[in-house]
Coordinates of C-alpha atoms in Angstrom, one line a residue:
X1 CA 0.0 0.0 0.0
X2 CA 1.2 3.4 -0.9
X3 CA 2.4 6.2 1.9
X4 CA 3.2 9.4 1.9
X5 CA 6.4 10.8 2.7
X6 CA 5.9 14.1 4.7
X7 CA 7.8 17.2 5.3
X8 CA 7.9 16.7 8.7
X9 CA 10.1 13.1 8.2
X10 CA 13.1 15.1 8.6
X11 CA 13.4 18.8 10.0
X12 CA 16.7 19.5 10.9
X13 CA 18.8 22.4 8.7
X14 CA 21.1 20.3 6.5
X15 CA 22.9 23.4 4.7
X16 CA 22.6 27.0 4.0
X17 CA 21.3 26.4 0.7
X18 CA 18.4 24.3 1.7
X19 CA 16.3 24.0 4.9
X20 CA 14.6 21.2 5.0
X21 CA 14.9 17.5 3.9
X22 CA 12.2 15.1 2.5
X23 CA 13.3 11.3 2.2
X24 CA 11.1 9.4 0.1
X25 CA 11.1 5.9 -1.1
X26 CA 11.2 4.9 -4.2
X27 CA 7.4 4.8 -5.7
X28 CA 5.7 6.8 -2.2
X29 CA 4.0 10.0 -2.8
X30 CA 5.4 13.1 -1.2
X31 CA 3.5 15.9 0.5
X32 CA 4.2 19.4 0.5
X33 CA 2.7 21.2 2.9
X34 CA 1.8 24.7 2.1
X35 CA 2.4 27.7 3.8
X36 CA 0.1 30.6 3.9
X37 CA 1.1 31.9 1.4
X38 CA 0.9 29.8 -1.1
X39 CA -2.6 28.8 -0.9
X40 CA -4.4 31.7 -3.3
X41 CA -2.8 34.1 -6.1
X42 CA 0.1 33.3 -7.9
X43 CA 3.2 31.4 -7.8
X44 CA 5.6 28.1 -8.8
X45 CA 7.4 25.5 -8.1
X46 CA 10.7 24.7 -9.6
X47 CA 12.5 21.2 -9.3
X48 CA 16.5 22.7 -9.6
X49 CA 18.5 19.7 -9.9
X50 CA 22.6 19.1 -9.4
X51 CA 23.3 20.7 -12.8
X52 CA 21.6 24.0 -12.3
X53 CA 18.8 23.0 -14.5
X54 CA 15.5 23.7 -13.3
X55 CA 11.9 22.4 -14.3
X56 CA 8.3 23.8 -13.6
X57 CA 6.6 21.1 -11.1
X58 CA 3.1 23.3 -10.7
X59 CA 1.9 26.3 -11.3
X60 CA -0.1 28.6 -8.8
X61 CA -3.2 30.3 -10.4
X62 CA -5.3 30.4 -7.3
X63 CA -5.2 26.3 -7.7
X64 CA -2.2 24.7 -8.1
X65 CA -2.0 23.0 -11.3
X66 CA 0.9 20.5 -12.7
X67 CA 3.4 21.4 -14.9
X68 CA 3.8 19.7 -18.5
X69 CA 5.8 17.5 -17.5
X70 CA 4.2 16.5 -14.4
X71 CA 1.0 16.2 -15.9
X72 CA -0.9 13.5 -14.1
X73 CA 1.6 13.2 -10.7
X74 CA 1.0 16.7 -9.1
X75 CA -2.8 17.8 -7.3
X76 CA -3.6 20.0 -4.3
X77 CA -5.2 18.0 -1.5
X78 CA -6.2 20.6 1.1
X79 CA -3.6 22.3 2.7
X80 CA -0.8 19.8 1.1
X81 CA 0.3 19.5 -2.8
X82 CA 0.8 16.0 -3.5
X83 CA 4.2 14.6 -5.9
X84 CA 2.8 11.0 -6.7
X85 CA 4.9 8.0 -7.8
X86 CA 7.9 9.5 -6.4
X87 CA 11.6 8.4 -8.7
X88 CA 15.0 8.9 -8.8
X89 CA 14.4 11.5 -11.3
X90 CA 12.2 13.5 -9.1
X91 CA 15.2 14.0 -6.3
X92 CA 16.8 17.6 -5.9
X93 CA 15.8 21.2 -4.7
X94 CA 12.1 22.5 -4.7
X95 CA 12.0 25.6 -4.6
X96 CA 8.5 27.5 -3.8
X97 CA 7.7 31.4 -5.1
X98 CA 4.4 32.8 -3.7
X99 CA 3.0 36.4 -4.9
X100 CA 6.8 37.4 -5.7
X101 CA 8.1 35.8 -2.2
X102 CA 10.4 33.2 -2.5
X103 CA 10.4 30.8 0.5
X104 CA 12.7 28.4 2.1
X105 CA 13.8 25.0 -0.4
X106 CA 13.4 22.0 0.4
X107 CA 15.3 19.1 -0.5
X108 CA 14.1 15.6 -1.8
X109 CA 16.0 12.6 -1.7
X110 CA 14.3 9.4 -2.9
X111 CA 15.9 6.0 -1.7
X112 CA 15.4 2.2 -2.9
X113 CA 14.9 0.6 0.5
X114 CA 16.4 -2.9 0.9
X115 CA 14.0 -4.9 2.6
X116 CA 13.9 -6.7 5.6
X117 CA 11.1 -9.7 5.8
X118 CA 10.6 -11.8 9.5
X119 CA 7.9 -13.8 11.4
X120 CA 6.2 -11.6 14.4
X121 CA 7.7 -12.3 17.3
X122 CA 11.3 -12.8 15.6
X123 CA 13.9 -10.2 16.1
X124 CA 15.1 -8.2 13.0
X125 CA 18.3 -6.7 11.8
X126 CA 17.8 -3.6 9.5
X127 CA 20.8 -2.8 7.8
X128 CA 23.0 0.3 8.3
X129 CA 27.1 0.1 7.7
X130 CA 29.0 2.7 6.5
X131 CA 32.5 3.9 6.8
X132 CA 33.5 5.0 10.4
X133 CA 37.1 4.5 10.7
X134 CA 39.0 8.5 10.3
X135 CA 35.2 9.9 9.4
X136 CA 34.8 11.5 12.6
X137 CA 30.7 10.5 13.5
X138 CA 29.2 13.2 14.9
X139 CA 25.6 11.8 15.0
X140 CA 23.9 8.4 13.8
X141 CA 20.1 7.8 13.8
X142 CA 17.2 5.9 13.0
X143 CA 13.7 7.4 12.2
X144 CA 10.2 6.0 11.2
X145 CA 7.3 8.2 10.1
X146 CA 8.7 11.1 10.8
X147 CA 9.7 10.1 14.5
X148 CA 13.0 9.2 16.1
X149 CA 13.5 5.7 17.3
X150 CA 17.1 6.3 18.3
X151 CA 19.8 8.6 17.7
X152 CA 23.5 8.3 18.8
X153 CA 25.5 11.6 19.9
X154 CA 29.4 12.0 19.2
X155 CA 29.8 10.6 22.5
X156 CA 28.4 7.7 21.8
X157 CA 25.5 8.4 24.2
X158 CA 22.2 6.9 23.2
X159 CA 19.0 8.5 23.6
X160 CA 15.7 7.1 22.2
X161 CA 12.6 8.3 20.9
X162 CA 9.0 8.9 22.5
X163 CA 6.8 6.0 23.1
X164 CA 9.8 3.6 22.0
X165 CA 10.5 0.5 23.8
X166 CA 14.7 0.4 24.7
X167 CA 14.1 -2.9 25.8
X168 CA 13.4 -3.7 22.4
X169 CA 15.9 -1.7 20.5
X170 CA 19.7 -1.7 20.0
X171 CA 22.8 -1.0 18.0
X172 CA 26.1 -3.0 18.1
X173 CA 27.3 -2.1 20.9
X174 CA 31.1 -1.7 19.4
X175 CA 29.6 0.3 16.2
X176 CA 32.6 2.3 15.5
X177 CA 34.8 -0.4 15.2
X178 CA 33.1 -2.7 13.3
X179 CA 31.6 0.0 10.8
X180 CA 28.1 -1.3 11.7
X181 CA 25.0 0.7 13.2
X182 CA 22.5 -1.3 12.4
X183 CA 19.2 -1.5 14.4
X184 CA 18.3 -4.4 16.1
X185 CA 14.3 -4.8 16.7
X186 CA 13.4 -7.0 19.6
X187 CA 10.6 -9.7 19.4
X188 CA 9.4 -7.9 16.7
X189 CA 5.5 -6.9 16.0
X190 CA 3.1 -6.2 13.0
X191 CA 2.8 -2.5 14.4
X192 CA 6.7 -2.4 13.1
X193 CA 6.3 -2.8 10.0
X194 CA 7.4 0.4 7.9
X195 CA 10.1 2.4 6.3
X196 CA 13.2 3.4 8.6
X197 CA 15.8 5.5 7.9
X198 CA 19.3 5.5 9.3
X199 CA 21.1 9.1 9.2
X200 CA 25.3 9.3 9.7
X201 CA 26.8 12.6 10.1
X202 CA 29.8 12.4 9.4
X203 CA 32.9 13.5 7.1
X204 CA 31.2 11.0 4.2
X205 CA 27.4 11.4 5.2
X206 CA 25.3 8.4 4.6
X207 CA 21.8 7.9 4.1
X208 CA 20.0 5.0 3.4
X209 CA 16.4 3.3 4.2
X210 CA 15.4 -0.1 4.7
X211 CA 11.7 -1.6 4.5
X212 CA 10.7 -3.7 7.4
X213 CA 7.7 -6.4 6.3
X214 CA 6.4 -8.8 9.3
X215 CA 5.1 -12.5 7.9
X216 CA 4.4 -15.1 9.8
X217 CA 7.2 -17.3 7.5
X218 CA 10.4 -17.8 9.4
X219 CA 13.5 -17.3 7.0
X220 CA 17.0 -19.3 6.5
X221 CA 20.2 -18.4 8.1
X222 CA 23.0 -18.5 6.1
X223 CA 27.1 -18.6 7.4
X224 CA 30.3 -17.0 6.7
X225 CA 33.0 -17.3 4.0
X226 CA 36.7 -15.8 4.6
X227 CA 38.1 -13.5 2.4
X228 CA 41.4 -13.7 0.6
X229 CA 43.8 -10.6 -0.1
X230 CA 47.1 -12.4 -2.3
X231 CA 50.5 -11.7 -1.2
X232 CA 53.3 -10.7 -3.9
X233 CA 56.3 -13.0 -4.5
X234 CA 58.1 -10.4 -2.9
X235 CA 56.7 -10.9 0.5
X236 CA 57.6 -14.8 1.3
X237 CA 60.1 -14.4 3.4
X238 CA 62.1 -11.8 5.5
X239 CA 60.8 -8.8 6.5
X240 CA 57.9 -7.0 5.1
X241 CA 54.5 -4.9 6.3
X242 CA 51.3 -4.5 5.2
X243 CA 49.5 -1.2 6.1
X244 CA 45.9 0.1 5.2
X245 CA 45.5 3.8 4.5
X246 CA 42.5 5.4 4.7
X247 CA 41.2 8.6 2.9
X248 CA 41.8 10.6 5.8
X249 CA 45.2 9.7 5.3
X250 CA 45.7 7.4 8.9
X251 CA 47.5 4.4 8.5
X252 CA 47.0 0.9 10.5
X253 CA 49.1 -2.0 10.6
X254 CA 46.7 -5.0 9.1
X255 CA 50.3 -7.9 9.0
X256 CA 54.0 -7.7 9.5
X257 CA 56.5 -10.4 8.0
X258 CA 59.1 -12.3 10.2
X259 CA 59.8 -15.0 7.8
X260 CA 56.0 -15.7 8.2
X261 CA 52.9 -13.1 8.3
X262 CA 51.4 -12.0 11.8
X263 CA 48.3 -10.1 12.1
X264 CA 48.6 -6.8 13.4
X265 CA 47.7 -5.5 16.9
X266 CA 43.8 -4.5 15.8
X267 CA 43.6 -7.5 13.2
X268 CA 44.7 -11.0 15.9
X269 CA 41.8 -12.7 14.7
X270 CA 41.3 -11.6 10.8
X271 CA 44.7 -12.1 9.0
X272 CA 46.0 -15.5 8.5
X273 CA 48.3 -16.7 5.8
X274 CA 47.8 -19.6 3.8
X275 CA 50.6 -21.1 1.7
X276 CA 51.0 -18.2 -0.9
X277 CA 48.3 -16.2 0.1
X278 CA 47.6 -13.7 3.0
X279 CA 43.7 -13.6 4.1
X280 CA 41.6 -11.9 5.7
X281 CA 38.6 -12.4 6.9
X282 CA 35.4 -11.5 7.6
X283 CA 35.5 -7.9 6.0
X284 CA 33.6 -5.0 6.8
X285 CA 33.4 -1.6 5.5
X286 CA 36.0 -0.3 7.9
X287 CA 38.3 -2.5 6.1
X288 CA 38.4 -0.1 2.7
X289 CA 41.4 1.6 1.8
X290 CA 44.5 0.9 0.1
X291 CA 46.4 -2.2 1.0
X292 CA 50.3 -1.3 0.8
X293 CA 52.9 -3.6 0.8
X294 CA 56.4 -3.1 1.7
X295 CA 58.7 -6.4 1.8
X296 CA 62.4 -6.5 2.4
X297 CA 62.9 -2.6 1.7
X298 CA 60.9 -2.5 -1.3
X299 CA 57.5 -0.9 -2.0
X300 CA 54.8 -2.6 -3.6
X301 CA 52.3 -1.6 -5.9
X302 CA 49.2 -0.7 -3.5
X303 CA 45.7 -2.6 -3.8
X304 CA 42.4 -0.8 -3.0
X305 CA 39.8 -2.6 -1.3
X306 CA 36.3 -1.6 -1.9
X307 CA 33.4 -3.1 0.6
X308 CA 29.5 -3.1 0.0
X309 CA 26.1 -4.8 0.3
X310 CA 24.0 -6.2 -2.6
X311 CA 20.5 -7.0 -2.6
X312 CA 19.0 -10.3 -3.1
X313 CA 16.8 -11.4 -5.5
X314 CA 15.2 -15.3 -5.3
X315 CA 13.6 -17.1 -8.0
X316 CA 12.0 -20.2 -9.2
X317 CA 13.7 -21.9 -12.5
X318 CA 11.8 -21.1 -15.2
X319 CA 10.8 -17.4 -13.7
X320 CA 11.3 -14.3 -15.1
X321 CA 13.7 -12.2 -12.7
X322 CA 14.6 -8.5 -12.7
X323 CA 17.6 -7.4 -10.9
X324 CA 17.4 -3.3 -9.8
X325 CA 19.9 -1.0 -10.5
X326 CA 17.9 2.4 -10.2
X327 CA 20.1 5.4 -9.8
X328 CA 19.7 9.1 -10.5
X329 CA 19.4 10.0 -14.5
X330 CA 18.3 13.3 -14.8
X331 CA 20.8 16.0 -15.5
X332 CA 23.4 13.3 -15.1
X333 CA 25.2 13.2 -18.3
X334 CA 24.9 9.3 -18.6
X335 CA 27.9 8.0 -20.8
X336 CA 27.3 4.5 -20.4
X337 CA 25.8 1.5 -18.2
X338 CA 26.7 -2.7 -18.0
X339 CA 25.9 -5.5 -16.2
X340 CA 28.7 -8.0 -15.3
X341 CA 28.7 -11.1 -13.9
X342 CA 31.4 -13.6 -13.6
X343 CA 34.2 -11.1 -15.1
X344 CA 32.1 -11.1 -18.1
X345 CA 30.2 -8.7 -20.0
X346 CA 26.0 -9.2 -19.9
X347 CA 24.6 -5.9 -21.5
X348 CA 26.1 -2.5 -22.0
X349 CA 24.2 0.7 -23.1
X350 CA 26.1 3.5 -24.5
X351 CA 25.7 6.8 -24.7
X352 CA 23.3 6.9 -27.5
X353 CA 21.5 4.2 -26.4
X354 CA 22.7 1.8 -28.4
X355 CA 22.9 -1.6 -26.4
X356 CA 25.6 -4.7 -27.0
X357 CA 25.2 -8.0 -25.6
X358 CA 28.6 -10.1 -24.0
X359 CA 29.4 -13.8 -25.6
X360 CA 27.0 -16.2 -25.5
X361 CA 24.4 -13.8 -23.5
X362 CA 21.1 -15.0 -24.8
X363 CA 19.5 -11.8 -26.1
X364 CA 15.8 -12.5 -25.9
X365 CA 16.5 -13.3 -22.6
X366 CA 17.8 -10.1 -21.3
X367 CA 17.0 -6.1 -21.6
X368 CA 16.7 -3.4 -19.6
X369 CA 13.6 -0.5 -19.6
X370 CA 13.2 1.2 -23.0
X371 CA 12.4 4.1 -21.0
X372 CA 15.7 3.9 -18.7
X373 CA 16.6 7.1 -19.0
X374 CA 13.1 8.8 -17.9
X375 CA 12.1 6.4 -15.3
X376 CA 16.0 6.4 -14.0
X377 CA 16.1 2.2 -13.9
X378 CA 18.8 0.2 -15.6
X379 CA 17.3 -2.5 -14.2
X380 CA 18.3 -5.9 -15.4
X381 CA 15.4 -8.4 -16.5
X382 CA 16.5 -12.3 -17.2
X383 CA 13.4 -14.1 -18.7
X384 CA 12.8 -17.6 -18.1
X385 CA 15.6 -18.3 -15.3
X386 CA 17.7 -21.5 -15.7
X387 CA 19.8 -23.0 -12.6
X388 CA 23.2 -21.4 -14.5
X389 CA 22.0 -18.3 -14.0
X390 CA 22.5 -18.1 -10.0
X391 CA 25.8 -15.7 -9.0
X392 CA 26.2 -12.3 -8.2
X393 CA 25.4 -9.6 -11.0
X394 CA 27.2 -6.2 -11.1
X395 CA 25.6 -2.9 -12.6
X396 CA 27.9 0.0 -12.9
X397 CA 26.4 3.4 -14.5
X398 CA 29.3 6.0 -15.6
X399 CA 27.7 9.4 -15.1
X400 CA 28.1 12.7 -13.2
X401 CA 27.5 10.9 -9.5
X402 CA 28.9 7.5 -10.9
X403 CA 26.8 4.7 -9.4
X404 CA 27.7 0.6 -9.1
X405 CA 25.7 -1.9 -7.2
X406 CA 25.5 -5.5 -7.0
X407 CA 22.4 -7.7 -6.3
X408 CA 22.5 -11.6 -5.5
X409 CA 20.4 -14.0 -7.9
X410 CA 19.6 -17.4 -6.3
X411 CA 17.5 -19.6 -8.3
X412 CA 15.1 -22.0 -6.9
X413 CA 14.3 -25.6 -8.2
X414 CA 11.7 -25.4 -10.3
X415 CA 8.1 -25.8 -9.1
X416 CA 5.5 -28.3 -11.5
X417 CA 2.9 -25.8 -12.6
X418 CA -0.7 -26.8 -14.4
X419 CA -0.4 -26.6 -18.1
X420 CA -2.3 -23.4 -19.6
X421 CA -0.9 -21.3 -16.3
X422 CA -0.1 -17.8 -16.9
X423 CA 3.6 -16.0 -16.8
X424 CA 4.9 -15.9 -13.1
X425 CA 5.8 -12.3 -11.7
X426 CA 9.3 -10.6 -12.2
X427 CA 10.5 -10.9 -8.3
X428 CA 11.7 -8.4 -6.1
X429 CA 14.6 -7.8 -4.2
X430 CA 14.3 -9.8 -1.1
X431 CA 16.9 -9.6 1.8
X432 CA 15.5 -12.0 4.9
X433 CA 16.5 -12.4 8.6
X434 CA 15.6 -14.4 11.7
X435 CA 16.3 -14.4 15.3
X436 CA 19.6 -15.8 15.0
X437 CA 20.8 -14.7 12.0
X438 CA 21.1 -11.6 9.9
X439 CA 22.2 -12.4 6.1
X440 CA 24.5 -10.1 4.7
X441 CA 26.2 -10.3 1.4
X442 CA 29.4 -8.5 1.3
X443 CA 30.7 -8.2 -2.4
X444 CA 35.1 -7.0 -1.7
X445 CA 36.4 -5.4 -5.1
X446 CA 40.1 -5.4 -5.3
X447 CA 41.9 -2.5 -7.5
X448 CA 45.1 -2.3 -8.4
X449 CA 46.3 1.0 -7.4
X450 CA 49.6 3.1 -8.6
X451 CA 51.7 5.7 -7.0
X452 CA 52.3 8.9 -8.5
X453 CA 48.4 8.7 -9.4
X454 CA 48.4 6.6 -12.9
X455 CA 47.2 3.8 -13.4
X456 CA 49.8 0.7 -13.7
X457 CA 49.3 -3.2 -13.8
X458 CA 48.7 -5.4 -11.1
X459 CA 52.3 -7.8 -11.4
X460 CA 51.8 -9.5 -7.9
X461 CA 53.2 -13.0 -9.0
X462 CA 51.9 -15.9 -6.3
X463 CA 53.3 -19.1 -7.9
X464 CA 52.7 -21.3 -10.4
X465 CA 49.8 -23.8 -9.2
X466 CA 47.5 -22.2 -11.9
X467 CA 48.5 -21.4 -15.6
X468 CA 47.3 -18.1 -17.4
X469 CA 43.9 -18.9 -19.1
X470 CA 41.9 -15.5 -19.8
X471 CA 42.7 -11.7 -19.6
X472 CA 40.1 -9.0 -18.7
X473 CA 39.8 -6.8 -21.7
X474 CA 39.5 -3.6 -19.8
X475 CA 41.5 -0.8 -18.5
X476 CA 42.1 2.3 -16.4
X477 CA 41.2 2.5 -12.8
X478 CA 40.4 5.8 -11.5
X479 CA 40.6 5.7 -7.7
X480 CA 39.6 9.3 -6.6
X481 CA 37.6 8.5 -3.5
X482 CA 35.0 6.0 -4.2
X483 CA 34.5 6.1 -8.1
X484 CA 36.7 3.7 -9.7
X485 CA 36.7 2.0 -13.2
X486 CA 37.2 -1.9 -12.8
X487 CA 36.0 -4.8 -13.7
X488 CA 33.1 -6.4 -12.1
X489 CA 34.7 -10.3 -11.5
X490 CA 32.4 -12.3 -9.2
X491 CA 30.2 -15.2 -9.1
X492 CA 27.9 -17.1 -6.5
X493 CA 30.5 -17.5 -3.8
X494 CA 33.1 -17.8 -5.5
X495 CA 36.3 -15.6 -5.8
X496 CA 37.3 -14.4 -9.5
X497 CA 41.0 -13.2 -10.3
X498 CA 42.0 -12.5 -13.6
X499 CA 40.0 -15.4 -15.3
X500 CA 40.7 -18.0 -12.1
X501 CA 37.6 -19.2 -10.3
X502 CA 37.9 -20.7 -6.5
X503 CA 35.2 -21.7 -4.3
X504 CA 35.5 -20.4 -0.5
X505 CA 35.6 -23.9 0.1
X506 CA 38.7 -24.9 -1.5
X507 CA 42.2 -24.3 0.6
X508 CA 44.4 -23.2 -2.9
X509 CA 46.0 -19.6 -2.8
X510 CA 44.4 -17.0 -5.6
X511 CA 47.2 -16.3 -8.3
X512 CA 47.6 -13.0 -10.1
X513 CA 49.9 -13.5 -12.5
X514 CA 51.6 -10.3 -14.8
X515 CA 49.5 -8.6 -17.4
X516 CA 49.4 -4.8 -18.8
X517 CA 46.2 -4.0 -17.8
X518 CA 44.6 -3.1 -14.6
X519 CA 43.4 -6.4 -12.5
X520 CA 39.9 -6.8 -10.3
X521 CA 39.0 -9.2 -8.0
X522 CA 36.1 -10.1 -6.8
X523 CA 35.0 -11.5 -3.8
X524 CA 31.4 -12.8 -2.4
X525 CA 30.6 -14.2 1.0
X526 CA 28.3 -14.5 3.8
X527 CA 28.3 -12.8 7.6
X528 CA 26.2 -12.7 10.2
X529 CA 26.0 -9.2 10.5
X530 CA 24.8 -6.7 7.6
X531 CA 24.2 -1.1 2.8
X532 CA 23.4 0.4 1.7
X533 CA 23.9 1.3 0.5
X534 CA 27.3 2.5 -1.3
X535 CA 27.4 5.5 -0.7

């Protein structure tokens, strides 16, 4: 059922240019409430969006009216004007002018909520990890409807909304260490069900929204997978550190080499090695940065390490299944989009909108929107879903705000159905949790990095257990902050270097072996503790 997303959802000042802040999700309607003077006479409405441009929402005429392009989303209820079907498109500045008076903006930010789905009674994890290590939090919280349910202070105090029940609500308790503030819902009721939003101040702010659905089904659990980081030749034997450097510029010691690799003071637990290869485990989004080696006196090209959460989408064989990839289109200068999976190429769209399909992709079988650039979806649809299918897809969209995002597809056995039955429904994204267990799926990109800010090859030679088979054909890495151009290498839990495919499973080292181009690798596991949302 549809809701509205109100003014009054958020009301703190976010910046001098705006005052207030609407957070949407994806598909809600929004309500403006009107002032007093804005009610009779003239006036307008103007979307401005991130590249100056501006657009005529409504029109004052002592009723507010749509604009063209708005034709059949805008009305006046009452005291409120109503922005139905809210999309990605629709985010940005709106900016009211009443009988020559221009009042205070107000900002709209539209989010595609993952979703949480549990049995009443069960507790729930909604999802909320982001960056903490050198970002300085100031402030975390979590609101629903317009309401606080529970807001951290710089101190890490905690103080908790009206008519909320601590008993019942928490965040881990060592948040800043683990990059994790995730709320925790206690025994959880049908009266929960909603959108919340998680807010962190801090030096990168983060926003992001989950669903929470109550059924009475109780969900799977699902474990943990380590994950590798390969050592050079170089770093075998002697003496040799590896440090992780954050975008603050701090440093911390993740392994030192005495003949044999030790974790570091914050790491005893995480970093093991293993034959030719250095791992560690378990990572979380504190653990981004670059990786930088230096072994018997010499420096090392550095790796960057990129952590996030993809959604989850479950089908039966023989479905149709659409994976999402919405993202901001408007005013955003799109140059191109692809979907990845395995290292290798699904769809791209260029620029003009011409689309070309990878090797052996089945082209009736995939497409994205026609309308992709109005509706701002990139979505991926796979028609009839066979068993080879299952693994983790990548979308990455090159534009202004440069956007990549991975979802999960697991395919079901297939389920008899009487002949004559009509087409099953495209799924949803799905992510599930129970008492015991939250499911995350953390996808870990590797980049090869370069000093003196170029891009150079990834030569980190392991051994020679594995012979050369395939080479990306991709290159160029550009590793200011987040946005980065790699490729996407992953499958279903499996880790993906350079044309090499190991399962979790298997005890064999990962071998990168020379080439001219830059290297990804991509890695997909399981924890028990859950993004957003990239950021």
């Amino acid at each position: 059922m549809k809701t509205l997303s109100f003014l009054c959802i958020l009301l703190f000042l976010c910046s001098e240019v705006f005052g207030k802040l609407i957070q949407a999700p994806l598909g809600d309607d929004v309500e403006f409430l009107l002032s007093e003077e804005c009610l009779k006479g003239r006036g307008r409405l103007n979307l401005r969006r991130n590249d100056a441009s501006t657009q005529l929402i409504a029109s004052l005429e002592n009723v507010w009216k749509p604009g063209p392009q708005h034709s059949h989303r805008v009305n006046q209820s009452g005291l409120s004007l109503i922005l139905e079907n809210a999309d990605l498109n629709d985010e940005g500045l709106y900016e009211f002018t009443c009988n020559d008076k221009d009042l205070e903006s107000i900002k709209l930010e539209v989010f595609v909520p993952s979703e949480v789905a549990v049995s009443e009674g069960e507790d729930a994890t909604l999802p909320c990890r982001s960056v903490t290590a050198g970002q300085s939090v100031k402030s975390a919280r979590w609101r629903r409807n317009g309401n606080a349910v529970l807001q951290l202070d710089g101190t890490g105090g905690i103080t908790y909304g009206e008519d909320v029940d601590r008993s019942r609500v928490s965040i881990p308790s060592e948040w800043d260490r683990q990059a994790d503030l995730s709320l925790t819902i206690k025994r959880v009721q049908q009266q929960d069900e909603g959108v919340y939003y998680c807010d962190i101040d801090k030096a990168e702010r983060h926003r992001s929204a989950v669903r929470l659905r109550v059924h009475p089904q109780v969900p799977t659990a699902a474990g943990s997978t380590p994950l590798p980081t390969t050592t050079p030749t170089e770093c075998l034997k002697g003496r040799g550190r590896l440090n992780l450097r954050r975008n603050d510029a701090s440093t911390q010691l993740v392994a030192f080499l005495e003949n044999v690799w030790k974790p570091g003071p914050q790491h005893p637990h995480r970093v093991k090695q293993r034959e030719l290869s250095l791992i560690l485990e378990n990572a979380d989004l504190n653990d981004e940065g670059l990786y930088e080696f230096t072994c018997n006196g010499k420096d090392l090209e550095a790796i960057k390490l990129e952590v996030f959460v993809p959604s989850e989408v479950a089908v039966s064989e023989g479905e149709d299944a659409t994976l999402p990839c919405r993202s901001v289109t408007a005013g955003q200068s799109v140059k191109s989009a692809r979907w990845r999976r395995n290292g290798n190429a699904v769809l791209q769209l260029d620029g003009t909108g011409g689309i070309t399909y990878g090797e052996d992709v089945d082209t009736s079988r995939v497409s994205i929107p026609s309308e992709w650039d109005r509706q701002a979806d990139l979505s991926l649809t796979i028609k009839r879903v066979q068993q080879q299918d299952e693994g983790v897809y990548y979308c990455d969209i090159d534009k202004w705000e440069r956007h990549r995002s991975a979802v999960r597809l697991r395919v079901h056995p297939q389920v008899p159905t009487a002949a004559g039955s009509t087409p099953l429904p495209t799924t949803t994204p799905t992510v599930k949790s129970s008492d015991r267990t939250w499911i995350t799926v953390i996808t870990v990109l590797v980049t090869a990095a370069v000093t003196s800010g170029i891009v150079g090859p990834l030569t980190f030679l392991l051994g020679r257990k594995r012979r050369r088979e395939t080479r990306d054909e991709e290159t160029g890495a550009q590793l200011n902050g987040r946005h980065t151009t790699n490729n996407d290498q992953s499958s279903d839990q499996h880790i993906s270097t350079n044309g090499f495919t190991r399962s979790p499973d298997a005890p064999e080292e990962i071998t990168l072996l020379p080439i001219n181009n830059t290297t990804t690798t991509t890695t997909t596991t399981n924890n028990n503790n859950n993004n957003n949302n990239k950021e």
